Amino acid sequence: MNDTLTITFWGVRGSYPVASPATAQYGGATPCLEFSAGGQTLILDAGTGIIALGNVLARRAPQTLLLLLSHLHHDHTQGLPFFAPLYQAQTHLQIMAPAPADRALEKHLAQIMTPPYFPVRWDETAAQKTILPLAANAALEWNPDPAQPSLLIRALHSLAHPGGVMLYRIEWRGRAVVYATDVEGYAFADRRLISFAQDAAVLIHDAQYTTDEYLGLAGPAKQGWGHSTAAMALDVAQAARVKQLILFHHDPQRDDDTIARIVTQTQSATIQVMAARQGLKIELAPCPQTFDFFESPKVLATDPMG
Ligand SMILES: [Zn+2]
Ligand SMILES: [Zn+2]
């Protein structure tokens, strides 16, 4: 049995998708991550990156998929109408997202696919769909295949983004990965997030802006817009003692050379820092019986996908 947890980055760009030679290296699709463990597939966010993932998943046997949405902003949902398994009767798609104040989560999801904005209606798609609003501090086990160990999912609702956002901690066989996109750093760092991410193997953190952009030294100040700088992400990673920090939700106007420069400028003596790249795969082996505190995650490939 392949007992590793594999994370594949299908979309890493924030705000809106881009396609140009200057952004080809890190990729232009909006957020989508695939977590694969013991034959079970969990998806984080449904930006345009989910379209290429869906084309792979659609060729598989009947499957139960879990889609966790951080929030409903366009860049995290705009791939859903083009997600091929949504149109297959053999798919059971479970969707979990933060519960909106009006408790109408399914209605909000259906609005994404409503004429005149999209020709196919949500309730005309063939997949079996289960919509589950998540409480602010939800914790649950997900286990569509009882023969496999459960994936443990913890949620933390944050107001450090307009309208709020759900942060996720995924644990499998003693390894933890934290997904904290669309969050703005607080002064002295976000103490709740630091506690939530404590000792995780991998922290995937919003890093949309440079410090100059955030402070208004290059265009309008971005304070209050709901995104972090790479320095803010590193502060959280260091305080939480994670082993690897992956800078995520790249600004759509950021070219490849500048992303590489930001990584170079965001170094730590204790943490491996890298930028999320479309096509990046990270594999985490199960935690051994004797807890290996210093084991680093293994990077498998960084080839951009088609
Ligand atoms: Zn976003
Ligand atoms: Zn957002």
PDB file of N, CA and C and ligand atoms in Angstrom, residues 14-15 31 71 73 75-76 161 181-182 227 249, ligand 1:
ATOM      1  N   GLY A  14      -3.407  34.043  -7.177  1.00  0.00           N
ATOM      2  CA  GLY A  14      -4.526  34.710  -6.519  1.00  0.00           C
ATOM      3  C   GLY A  14      -5.285  35.625  -7.449  1.00  0.00           C
ATOM      4  N   SER A  15      -6.500  35.958  -7.066  1.00  0.00           N
ATOM      5  CA  SER A  15      -7.345  37.000  -7.655  1.00  0.00           C
ATOM      6  C   SER A  15      -7.948  36.657  -9.018  1.00  0.00           C
ATOM      7  N   PRO A  31      -6.442  29.102  -7.224  1.00  0.00           N
ATOM      8  CA  PRO A  31      -6.145  28.064  -6.245  1.00  0.00           C
ATOM      9  C   PRO A  31      -6.902  26.742  -6.363  1.00  0.00           C
ATOM     10  N   HIS A  71     -13.425  29.846   0.971  1.00  0.00           N
ATOM     11  CA  HIS A  71     -14.491  30.849   0.948  1.00  0.00           C
ATOM     12  C   HIS A  71     -15.015  30.887  -0.482  1.00  0.00           C
ATOM     13  N   HIS A  73     -15.134  33.455  -2.782  1.00  0.00           N
ATOM     14  CA  HIS A  73     -14.666  34.442  -3.760  1.00  0.00           C
ATOM     15  C   HIS A  73     -14.376  33.752  -5.098  1.00  0.00           C
ATOM     16  N   ASP A  75     -12.059  33.605  -7.287  1.00  0.00           N
ATOM     17  CA  ASP A  75     -10.817  32.893  -7.622  1.00  0.00           C
ATOM     18  C   ASP A  75     -10.726  31.528  -6.934  1.00  0.00           C
ATOM     19  N   HIS A  76     -11.668  31.231  -6.018  1.00  0.00           N
ATOM     20  CA  HIS A  76     -11.657  29.931  -5.328  1.00  0.00           C
ATOM     21  C   HIS A  76     -12.831  29.042  -5.759  1.00  0.00           C
ATOM     22  N   HIS A 161      -9.805  38.456   6.362  1.00  0.00           N
ATOM     23  CA  HIS A 161     -10.063  38.531   4.921  1.00  0.00           C
ATOM     24  C   HIS A 161     -11.490  39.048   4.763  1.00  0.00           C
ATOM     25  N   THR A 181      -4.775  30.327   3.103  1.00  0.00           N
ATOM     26  CA  THR A 181      -4.765  31.287   1.998  1.00  0.00           C
ATOM     27  C   THR A 181      -5.752  32.406   2.301  1.00  0.00           C
ATOM     28  N   ASP A 182      -5.587  33.526   1.618  1.00  0.00           N
ATOM     29  CA  ASP A 182      -6.498  34.665   1.781  1.00  0.00           C
ATOM     30  C   ASP A 182      -6.614  35.076   3.253  1.00  0.00           C
ATOM     31  N   HIS A 227      -4.759  40.130   2.472  1.00  0.00           N
ATOM     32  CA  HIS A 227      -3.661  39.256   2.050  1.00  0.00           C
ATOM     33  C   HIS A 227      -2.376  39.621   2.787  1.00  0.00           C
ATOM     34  N   HIS A 249      -0.807  31.912  -3.368  1.00  0.00           N
ATOM     35  CA  HIS A 249      -1.735  32.983  -3.788  1.00  0.00           C
ATOM     36  C   HIS A 249      -0.930  34.165  -4.356  1.00  0.00           C
TER      37      HIS A 249
HETATM   38 ZN    ZN B   1      -8.149  34.409  -3.283  1.00  0.00          ZN
END
